[in-house]
XYZ file of C-alpha atoms in Angstrom:
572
model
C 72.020 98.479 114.392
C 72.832 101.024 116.752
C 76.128 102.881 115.661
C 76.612 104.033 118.922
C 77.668 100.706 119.831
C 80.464 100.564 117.162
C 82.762 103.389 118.428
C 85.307 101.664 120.201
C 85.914 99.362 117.196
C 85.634 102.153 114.585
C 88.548 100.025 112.393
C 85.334 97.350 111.291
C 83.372 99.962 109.123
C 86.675 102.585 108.747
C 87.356 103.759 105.300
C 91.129 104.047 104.918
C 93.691 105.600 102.437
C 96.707 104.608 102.116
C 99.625 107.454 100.957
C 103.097 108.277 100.545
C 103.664 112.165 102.209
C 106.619 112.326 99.193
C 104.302 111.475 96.159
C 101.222 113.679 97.694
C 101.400 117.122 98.140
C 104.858 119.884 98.082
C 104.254 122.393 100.461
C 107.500 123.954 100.281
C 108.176 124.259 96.676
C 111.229 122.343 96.563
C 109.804 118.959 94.380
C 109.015 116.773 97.166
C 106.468 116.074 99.429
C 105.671 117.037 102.762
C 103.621 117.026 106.370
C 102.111 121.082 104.809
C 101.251 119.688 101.366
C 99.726 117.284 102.975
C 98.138 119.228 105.716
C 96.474 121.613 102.789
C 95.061 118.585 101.008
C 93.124 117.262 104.216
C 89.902 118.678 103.494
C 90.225 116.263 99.859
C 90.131 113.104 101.956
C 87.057 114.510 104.233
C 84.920 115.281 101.400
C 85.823 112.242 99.825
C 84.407 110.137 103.467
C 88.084 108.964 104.536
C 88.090 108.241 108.270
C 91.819 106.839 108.718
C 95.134 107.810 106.798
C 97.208 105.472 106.641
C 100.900 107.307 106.001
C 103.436 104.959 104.020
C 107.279 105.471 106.308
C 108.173 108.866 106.946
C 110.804 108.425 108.861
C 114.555 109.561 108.304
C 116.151 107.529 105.513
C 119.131 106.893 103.260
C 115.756 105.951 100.811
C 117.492 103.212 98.579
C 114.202 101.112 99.376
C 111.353 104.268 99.165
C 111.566 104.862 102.619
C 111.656 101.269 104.615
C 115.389 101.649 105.070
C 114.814 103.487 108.233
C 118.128 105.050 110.229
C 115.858 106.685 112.917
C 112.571 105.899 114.254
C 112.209 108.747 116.184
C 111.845 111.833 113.856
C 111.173 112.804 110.703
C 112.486 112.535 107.518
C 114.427 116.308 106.937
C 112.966 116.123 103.620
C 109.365 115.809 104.528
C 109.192 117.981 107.272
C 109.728 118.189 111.204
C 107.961 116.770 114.106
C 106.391 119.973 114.258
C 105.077 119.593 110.977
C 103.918 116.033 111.869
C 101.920 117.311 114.755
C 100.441 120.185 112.762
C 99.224 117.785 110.541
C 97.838 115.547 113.052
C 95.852 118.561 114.582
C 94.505 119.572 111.447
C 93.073 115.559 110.679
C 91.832 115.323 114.435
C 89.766 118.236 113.589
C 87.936 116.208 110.612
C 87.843 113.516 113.011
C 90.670 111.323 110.689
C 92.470 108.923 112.416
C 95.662 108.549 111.370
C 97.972 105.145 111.332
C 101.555 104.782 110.012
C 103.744 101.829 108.445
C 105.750 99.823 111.382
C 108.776 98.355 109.538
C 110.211 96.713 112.567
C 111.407 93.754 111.165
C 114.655 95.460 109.608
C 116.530 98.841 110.242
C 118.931 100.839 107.189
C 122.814 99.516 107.614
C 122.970 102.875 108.494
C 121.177 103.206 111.478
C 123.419 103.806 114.503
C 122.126 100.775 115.924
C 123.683 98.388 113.453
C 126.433 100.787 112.886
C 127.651 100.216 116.479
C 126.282 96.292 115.862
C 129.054 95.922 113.127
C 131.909 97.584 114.794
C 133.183 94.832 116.859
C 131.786 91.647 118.072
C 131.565 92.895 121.799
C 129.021 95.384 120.973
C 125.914 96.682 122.789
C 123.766 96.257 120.158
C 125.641 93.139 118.749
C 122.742 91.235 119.670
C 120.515 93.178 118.086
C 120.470 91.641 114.913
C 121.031 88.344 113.599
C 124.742 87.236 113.057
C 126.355 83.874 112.383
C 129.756 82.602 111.630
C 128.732 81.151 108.062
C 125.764 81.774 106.208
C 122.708 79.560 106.951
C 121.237 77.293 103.845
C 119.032 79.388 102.152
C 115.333 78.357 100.643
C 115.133 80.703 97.346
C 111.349 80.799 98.097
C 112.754 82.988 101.091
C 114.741 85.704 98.900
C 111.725 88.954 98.745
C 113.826 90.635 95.924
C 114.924 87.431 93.559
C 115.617 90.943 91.174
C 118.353 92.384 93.273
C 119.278 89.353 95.589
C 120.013 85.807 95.801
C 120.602 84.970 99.110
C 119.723 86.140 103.030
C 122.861 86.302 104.651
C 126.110 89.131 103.944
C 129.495 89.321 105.242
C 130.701 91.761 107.126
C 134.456 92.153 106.290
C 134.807 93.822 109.583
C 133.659 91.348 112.076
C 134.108 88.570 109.731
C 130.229 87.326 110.369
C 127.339 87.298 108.437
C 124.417 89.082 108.846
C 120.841 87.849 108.179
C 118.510 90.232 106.049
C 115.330 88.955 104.629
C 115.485 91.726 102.230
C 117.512 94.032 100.765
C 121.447 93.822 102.151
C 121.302 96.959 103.007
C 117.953 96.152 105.684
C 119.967 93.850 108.330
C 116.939 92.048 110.380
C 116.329 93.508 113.245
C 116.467 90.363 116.504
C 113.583 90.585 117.711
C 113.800 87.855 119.963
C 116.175 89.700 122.074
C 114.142 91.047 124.754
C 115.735 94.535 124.654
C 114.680 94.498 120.798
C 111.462 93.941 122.289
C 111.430 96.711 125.019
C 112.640 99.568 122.250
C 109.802 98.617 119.854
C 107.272 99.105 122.272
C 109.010 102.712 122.905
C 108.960 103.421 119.127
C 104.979 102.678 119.471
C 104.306 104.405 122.512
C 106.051 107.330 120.841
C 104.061 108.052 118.261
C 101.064 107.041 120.002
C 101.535 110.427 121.906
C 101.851 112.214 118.803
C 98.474 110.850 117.869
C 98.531 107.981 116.429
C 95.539 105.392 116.453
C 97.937 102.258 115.310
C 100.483 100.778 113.070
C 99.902 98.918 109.961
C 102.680 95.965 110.037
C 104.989 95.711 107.293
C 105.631 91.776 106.754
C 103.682 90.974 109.610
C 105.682 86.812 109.459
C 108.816 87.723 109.031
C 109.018 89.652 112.379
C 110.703 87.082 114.224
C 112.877 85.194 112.367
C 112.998 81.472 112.992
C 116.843 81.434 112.489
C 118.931 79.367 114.914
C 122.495 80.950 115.890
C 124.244 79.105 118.813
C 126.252 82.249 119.343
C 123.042 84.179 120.646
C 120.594 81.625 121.497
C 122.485 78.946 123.062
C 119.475 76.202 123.429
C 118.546 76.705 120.001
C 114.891 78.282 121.753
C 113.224 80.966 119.516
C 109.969 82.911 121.102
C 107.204 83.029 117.580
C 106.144 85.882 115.818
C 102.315 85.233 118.032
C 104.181 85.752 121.353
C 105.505 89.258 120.047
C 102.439 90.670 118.705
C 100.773 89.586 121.511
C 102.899 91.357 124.015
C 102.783 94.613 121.140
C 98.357 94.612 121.380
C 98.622 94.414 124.511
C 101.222 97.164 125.297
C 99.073 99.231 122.663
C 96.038 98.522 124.304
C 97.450 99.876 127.514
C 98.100 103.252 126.051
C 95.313 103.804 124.316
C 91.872 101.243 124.214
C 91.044 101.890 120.758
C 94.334 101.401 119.072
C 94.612 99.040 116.031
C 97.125 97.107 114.139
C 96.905 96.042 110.387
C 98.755 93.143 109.219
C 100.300 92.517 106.103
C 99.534 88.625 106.065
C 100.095 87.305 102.617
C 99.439 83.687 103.682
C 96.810 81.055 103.345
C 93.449 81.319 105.347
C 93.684 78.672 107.881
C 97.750 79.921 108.183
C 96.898 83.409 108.428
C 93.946 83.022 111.318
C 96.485 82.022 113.545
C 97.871 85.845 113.710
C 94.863 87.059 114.512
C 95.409 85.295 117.829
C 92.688 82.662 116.705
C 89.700 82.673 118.691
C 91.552 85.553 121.258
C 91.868 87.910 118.618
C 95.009 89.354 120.453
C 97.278 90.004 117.806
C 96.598 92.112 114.564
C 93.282 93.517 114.898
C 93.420 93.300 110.763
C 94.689 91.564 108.253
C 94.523 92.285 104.519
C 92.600 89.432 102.369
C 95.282 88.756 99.723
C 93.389 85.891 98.537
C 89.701 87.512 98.002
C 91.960 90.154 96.347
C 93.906 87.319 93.672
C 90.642 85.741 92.967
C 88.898 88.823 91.995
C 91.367 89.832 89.419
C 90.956 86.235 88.416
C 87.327 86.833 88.054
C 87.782 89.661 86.425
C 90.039 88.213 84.000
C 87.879 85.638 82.969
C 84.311 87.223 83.274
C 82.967 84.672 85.837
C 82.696 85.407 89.752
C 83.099 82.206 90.426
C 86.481 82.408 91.975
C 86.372 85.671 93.982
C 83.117 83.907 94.991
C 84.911 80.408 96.144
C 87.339 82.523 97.910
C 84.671 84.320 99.900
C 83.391 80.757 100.882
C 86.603 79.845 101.913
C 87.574 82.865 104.059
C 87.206 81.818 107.500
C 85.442 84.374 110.170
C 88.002 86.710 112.168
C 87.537 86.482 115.900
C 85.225 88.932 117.669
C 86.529 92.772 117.194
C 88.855 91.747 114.415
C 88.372 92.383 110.744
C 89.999 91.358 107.410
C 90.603 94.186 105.070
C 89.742 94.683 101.512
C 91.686 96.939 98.714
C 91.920 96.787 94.924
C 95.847 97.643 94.874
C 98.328 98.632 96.966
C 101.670 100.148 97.319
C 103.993 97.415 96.122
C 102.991 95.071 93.093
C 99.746 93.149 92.604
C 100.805 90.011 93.918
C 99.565 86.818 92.195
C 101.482 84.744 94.102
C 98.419 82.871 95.410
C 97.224 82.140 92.423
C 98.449 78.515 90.278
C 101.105 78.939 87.339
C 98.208 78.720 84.631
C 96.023 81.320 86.620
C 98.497 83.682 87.479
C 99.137 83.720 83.295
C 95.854 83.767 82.577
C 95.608 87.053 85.005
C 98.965 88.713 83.146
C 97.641 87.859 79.673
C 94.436 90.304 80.498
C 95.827 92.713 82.477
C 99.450 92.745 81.940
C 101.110 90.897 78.823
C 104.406 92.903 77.888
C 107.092 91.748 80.549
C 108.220 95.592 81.808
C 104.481 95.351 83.340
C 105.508 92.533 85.704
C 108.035 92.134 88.820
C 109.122 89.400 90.474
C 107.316 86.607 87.773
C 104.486 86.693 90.749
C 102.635 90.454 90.266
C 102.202 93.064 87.933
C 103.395 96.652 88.318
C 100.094 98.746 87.182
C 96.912 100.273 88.632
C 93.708 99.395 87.644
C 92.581 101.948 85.020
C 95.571 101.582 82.532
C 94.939 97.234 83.449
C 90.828 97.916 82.428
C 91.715 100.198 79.043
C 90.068 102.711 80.835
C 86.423 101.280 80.818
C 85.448 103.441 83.219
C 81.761 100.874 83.796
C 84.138 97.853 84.615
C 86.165 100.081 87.082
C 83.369 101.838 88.738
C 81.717 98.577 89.023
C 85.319 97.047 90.697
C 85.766 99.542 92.897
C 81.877 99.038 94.085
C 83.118 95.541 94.643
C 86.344 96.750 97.365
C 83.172 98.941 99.182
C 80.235 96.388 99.862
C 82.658 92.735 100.171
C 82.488 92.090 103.208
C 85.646 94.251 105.286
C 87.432 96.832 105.947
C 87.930 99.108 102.504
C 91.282 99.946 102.113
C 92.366 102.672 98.776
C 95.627 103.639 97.519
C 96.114 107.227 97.187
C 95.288 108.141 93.543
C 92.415 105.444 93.135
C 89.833 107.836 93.467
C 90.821 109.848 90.384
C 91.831 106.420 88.241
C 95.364 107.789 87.962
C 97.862 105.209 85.998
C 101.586 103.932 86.444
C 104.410 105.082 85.150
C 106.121 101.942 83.240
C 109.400 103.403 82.710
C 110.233 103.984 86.590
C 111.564 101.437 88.715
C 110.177 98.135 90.045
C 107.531 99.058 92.511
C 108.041 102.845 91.576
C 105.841 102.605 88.703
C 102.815 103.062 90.931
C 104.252 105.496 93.567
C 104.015 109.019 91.132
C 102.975 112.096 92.245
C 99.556 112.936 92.984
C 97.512 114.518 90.041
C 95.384 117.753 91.450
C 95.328 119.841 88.580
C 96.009 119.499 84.971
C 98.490 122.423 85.483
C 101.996 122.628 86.128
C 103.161 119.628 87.867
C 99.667 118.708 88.156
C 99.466 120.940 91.199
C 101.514 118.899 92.906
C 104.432 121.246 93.647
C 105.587 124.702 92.132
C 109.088 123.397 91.667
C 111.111 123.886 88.729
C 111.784 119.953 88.487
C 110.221 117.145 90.186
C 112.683 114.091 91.334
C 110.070 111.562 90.496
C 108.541 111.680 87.036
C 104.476 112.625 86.745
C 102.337 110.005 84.629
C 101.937 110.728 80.709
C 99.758 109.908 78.240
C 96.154 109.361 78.412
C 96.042 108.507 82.195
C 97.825 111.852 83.088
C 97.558 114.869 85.247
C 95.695 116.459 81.790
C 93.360 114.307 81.574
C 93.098 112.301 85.135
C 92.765 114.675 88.021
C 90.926 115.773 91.209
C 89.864 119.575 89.917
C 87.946 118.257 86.964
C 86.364 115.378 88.605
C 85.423 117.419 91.997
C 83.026 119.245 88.912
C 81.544 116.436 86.984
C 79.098 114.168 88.528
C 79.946 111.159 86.671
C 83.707 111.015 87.305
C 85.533 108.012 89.251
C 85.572 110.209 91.864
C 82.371 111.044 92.555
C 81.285 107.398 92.297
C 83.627 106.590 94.975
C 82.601 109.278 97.052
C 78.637 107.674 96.511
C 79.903 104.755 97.699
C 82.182 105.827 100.433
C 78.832 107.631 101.868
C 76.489 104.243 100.910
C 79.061 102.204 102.714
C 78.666 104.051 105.770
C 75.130 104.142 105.717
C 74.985 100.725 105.800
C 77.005 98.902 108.945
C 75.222 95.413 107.534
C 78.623 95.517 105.239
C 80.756 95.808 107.699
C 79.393 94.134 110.758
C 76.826 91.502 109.655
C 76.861 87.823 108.690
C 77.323 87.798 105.129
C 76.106 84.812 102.503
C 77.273 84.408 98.883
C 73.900 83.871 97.053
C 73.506 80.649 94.382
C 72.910 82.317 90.916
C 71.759 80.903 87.768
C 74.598 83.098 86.276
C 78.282 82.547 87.125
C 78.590 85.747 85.722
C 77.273 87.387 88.311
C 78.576 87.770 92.313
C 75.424 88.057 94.537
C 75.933 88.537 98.434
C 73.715 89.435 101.345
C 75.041 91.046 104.591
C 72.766 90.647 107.756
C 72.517 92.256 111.215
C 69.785 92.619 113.866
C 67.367 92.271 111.487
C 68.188 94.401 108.536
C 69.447 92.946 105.316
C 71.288 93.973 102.534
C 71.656 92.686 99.153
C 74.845 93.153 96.341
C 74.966 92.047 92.976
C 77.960 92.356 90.381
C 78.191 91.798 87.008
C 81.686 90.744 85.921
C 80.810 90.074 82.139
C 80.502 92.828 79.446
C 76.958 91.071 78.530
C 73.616 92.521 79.079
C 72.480 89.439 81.730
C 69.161 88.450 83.345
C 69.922 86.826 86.597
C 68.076 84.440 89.385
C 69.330 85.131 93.145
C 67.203 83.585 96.126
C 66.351 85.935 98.780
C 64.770 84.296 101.500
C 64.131 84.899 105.035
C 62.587 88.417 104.616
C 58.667 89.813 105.791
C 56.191 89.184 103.361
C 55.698 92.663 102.779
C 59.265 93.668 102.375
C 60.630 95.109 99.518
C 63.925 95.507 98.243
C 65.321 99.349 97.476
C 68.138 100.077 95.461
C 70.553 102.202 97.000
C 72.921 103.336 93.924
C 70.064 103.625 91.631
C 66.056 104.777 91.829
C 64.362 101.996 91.961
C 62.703 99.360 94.030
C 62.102 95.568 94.023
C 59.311 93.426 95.514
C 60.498 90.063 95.975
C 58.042 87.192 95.417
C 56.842 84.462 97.906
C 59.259 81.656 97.151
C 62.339 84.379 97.023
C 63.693 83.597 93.860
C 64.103 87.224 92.303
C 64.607 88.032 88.739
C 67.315 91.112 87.808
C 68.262 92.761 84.633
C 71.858 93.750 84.509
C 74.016 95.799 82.425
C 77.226 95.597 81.576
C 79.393 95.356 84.469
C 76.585 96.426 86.998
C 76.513 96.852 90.315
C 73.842 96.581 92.438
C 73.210 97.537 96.181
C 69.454 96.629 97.596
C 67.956 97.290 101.680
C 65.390 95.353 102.320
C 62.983 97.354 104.391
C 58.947 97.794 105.079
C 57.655 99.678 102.665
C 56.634 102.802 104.968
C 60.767 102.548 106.150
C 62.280 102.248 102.763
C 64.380 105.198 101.511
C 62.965 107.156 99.209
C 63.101 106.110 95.743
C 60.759 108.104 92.637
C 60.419 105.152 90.472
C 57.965 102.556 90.842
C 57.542 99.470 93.071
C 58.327 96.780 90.770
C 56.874 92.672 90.921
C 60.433 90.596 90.626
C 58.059 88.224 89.077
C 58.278 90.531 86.037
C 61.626 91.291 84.796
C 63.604 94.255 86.977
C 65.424 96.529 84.184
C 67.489 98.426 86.992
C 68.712 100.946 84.281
C-alpha cells in the first residue's frame, strides 16, 4: 500500500496521546502544569512514535469539574500559561511533525462564564436564549443524571429569574442551547479560533448530548428541535472549509447500530472518529475471564465506518472505565477481577484504576494488552502515563484517582516540578515515581515502555492494521484472539493469548501464495503455512503474536529458521 496515498487522512493509522497540561510537566516551578513543561517534554512523545496530542481543556476555569467548567473559550487558563505559551508549544510539536487536537466541551459552559452570567440576570437578556430555561423543571429519567454521586436531577432554580435551568451535568455546567442559531455561529468561531493557532481538530466531549432534545415553549414555540446530526454536520463542514485535513473525535458511548448514525452513516459527515466503547468493555471482559470470546463477538459485531472515517481504540481513558455496556452479572464479574473493594469503583458502572495496579503488575499480561490496543483494528488512542504503567491514586477524588502527575524521574516530585508542594498528590507505593518512571525505562530494554515504543514503530510499519479489511480467525482455542488485516494484497496476521496457560493453537490462514511464508514481526522467527491453511502455534502465557505474510525473497529479515506449521511453531 502506498503511504503516500494516506496523507490527507493521517487520523486512520495516527497514534494519539491523550494528556492533561496540569498533571504533565511544571515549567515554572510553582506545582502545576504548564504549555513550557510541556513544551520540554515534546521530544518524550517523538521518540516514543506519537503523531497527535490530544490536550485534555486548557482553557480558563473556576476548575470544580478538572477543567470542563469553562468561563472562556478564548484563552488560556492563567495557571497553565498564555496564548503565547500555547503557540510556542504548538511550534515546537509542528517541528516533530505532531499534530495536535484539543477537548471541545461545547455542550455546557461554567455558571460563571459571562455568557450565562448575563443569561441569569434578567429574563430579557441577550444571551437568555442561550441556554435552556423553563418555568418548572421537566420530568427527569434518572438514567439521564451523569453524576448520580453529586446530583439527582437536570434542572436548578435560579432564585433570580425564578426559572430553571437545564444542565446535564454538574449544576454548576448550565447546557449550553445549541439549537439557537447564534449558539451555533459562536461555536464555529471558537473552532475556527484555534484552528489558526494550529490545531488539526477537536475531540468532542459527550458527542449526544450536544443538542438537547428538551422542549421549552418559551424558546421554541412549535415544539421543533434541529438533532445533534444536523449540528455536527454543519461543524465538519465549517472545519473542512478551514482546513481539508481537520478531524473530529467523538465520544460516542452508545450501541453500534446507534452510534453509526453520527458518523453521518454512509456520508461520513459528522465525527470523522468515534471511540469503540464496546470492543473496549468486552476486552476487559475477556480479560477477566481468560477467553477472547467476547472482545472477539464484539469485533464481529462492530459495523464498518464509512469511507475516511475510523473508530478508535484505547485501553483507558481520562474518566472511569465504563462498564456500562456490559449486563449486571458481567459488569460484576469484570469488578470482582479487576476491582473488588468499593473505593475502586464510581458511579456502580466503572472502576477508577489503570491497568497495571488492575493486572497485579504482570507485566506479560499488560504488555500483551497493550499489543492488543496497537494491532485491533483502529485508531490507537493512550492515556498519558500508559507507557510507563503508572497506577491511580485511590485516595483522591472520583475520576481524580487516575489524573496524577506524570512520573519522569524517581526524584523529587518525580521530576515533575521543583516546587516545594504539589496541589495534586503523586502515586505511592509500588506503582510510584520510585519505582514506575520514564528515566529508568528510557534505559532498560524490557520495560513497558520500550515495548510500546516496538509496537508504536510495528504499527506504523504496517498500514494493513489500520486500513485493511480485517477477519476474526475460527480457533480451536477460545483462549486465544486470532485476526488478519488485508490490503492490496499484503496480509497480516495477530494472535493473543488471554489465558495464563502455555496453549497450542489451530488458526486457518487461507488465501495466501503457495510459497508464502509467514514472518513474525515482534519476535525472530518465521512460519510456513501448509497447503490446506490450517497452522499450528505454540503460545506462552499471555502471548502476542504479529505475522506478514510475504515471498520469501520479500520477507523481513528474521535469523531463525523457516519453520513447517505442520510441525509445532514454539515462537519463544
Amino acid at each position: 500500500m502506498r503511504l503516500s496515498t494516506t496523507s490527507d487522512v493521517w487520523w486512520k493509522n495516527a497514534v494519539v496521546y491523550c494528556l492533561d497540561v496540569e498533571t504533565y510537566a511544571d515549567g515554572n516551578g510553582d506545582g502545576i502544569g504548564d504549555f513550557r513543561g510541556l513544551a520540554q517534554h515534546v521530544d518524550h512523545l517523538d521518540r516514543l512514535g506519537v503523531t497527535c496530542i490530544w490536550l485534555m481543556p486548557f482553557f480558563p476555569t473556576p476548575d470544580r469539574d478538572d477543567g470542563y467548567d469553562i468561563s472562556d473559550f478564548y484563552s488560556v487558563d492563567p495557571r497553565l500559561g498564555t496564548l503565547g505559551d500555547f503557540v510556542e508549544f504548538m511550534r515546537v510539536a509542528n517541528d516533530r511533525g505532531i499534530r495536535v487536537i484539543a477537548d471541545l466541551v461545547v455542550n455546557h459552559t461554567s455558571d460563571e462564564h459571562p455568557w450565562f452570567k448575563d443569561a441569569r440576570s434578567s429574563r430579557d437578556s441577550r444571551y437568555r436564549d442561550w441556554y435552556i430555561w423553563s418555568d418548572k423543571p421537566e420530568p427527569d429519567d434518572p438514567k439521564g443524571v451523569v453524576f448520580p454521586d453529586a446530583e439527582d436531577s437536570l434542572w436548578q432554580l435560579d432564585e433570580s429569574t425564578g426559572q430553571y435551568y437545564f444542565h446535564r451535568f454538574y449544576r454548576f455546567q448550565p447546557d449550553l442551547n445549541t439549537a439557537n442559531p447564534e449558539v451555533r455561529d459562536e461555536i464555529a468561531r471558537v473552532l475556527g479560533f484555534w484552528m489558526e493557532l494550529g490545531l488539526s481538530g477537536f475531540r468532542v466531549d459527550a458527542v449526544p448530548f450536544l443538542v438537547e432534545e428538551v422542549k421549552s415553549e418559551e424558546q421554541k414555540p412549535d415544539g421543533k428541535l434541529p438533532d445533534v446530526h444536523s449540528f455536527l454536520r454543519e461543524t465538519r463542514a465549517f472545519m473542512k472549509r478551514r482546513n481539508g485535513g481537520a478531524m473530529l473525535l467523538g465520544e460516542v458511548n452508545l450501541e453500534y447500530p446507534d452510534l453509526l448514525k453520527y458518523f453521518g452513516d454512509d456520508l461520513g459527515d459528522e465525527v470523522t472518529m468515534c471511540f469503540d466503547f464496546i470492543g473496549m468493555q468486552r476486552m476487559y471482559l475477556s480479560l477477566a475471564r481468560g477467553d477472547a470470546t467476547p472482545l472477539a463477538d464484539a469485533l464481529r459485531e462492530r459495523p464498518a465506518p464509512p469511507k475516511d472515517c475510523h473508530w478508535a481504540t484505547f485501553v483507558r481513558n481520562h474518566d472511569e472505565l465504563t462498564l456500562d455496556k456490559l449486563s449486571e452479572k458481567e459488569r460484576q464479574e469484570v469488578f470482582k477481577a479487576f476491582g473488588p473493594k468499593k473505593d475502586m469503583q464510581l458511579f456502580g458502572r466503572g472502576l477508577r484504576r489503570r491497568l497495571p495496579p488492575m493486572m497485579d503488575g504482570d507485566m506479560r499480561r499488560i504488555k500483551m494488552v497493550y499489543s492488543l490496543l496497537f494491532s485491533l483494528p483502529g485508531t490507537p488512542v493512550l492515556f498519558y502515563g500508559e507507557e510507563i504503567g503508572m497506577g491511580e491514586d485511590l485516595t483522591a477524588e472520583g475520576r481524580q484517582a487516575v489524573r496524577t502527575p506524570m512520573q519522569w524521574t524517581p526524584n523529587r516530585n518525580a521530576g515533575f516540578s521543583s516546587a516545594d508542594t504539589l496541589p495534586i498528590k503523586l502515586v505511592e507505593g509500588p506503582f510510584g515515581p520510585e519505582k514506575v518512571n520514564v528515566s529508568a525505562q528510557r534505559r532498560d530494554p524490557d520495560s513497558l515502555l520500550m515495548w510500546i515504543t516496538t509496537l508504536v514503530e510495528r504499527y506504523r510499519e504496517c498500514p494493513e492494521l489500520a486500513w485493511g479489511d480485517y477477519e476474526i480467525l475460527k480457533t480451536d482455542t477460545p483462549e486465544v484472539l486470532a485476526h488478519r488485516a488485508d490490503i492490496d494484497g499484503e496480509t497480516v496476521v495477530v494472535l493473543h493469548n488471554f489465558s495464563d496457560q502455555e496453549l497450542t493453537c489451530k488458526v486457518p490462514i487461507k488465501g495466501l501464495a503457495p510459497d508464502e511464508i509467514l514472518t513474525d514481526l515482534l519476535i525472530e522467527g518465521t512460519v510456513k503455512v501448509p497447503k490446506n491453511g490450517q497452522t499450528t502455534f505454540d503460545l506462552a502465557p499471555y502471548d502476542s503474536r504479529w505475522l506478514r505474510a510475504s515471498p520469501p525473497d520479500e520477507a523481513p529479515a528474521a535469523s531463525a529458521a523457516i519453520e513447517d506449521s505442520e510441525s509445532p511453531d514454539t515462537g519463544r
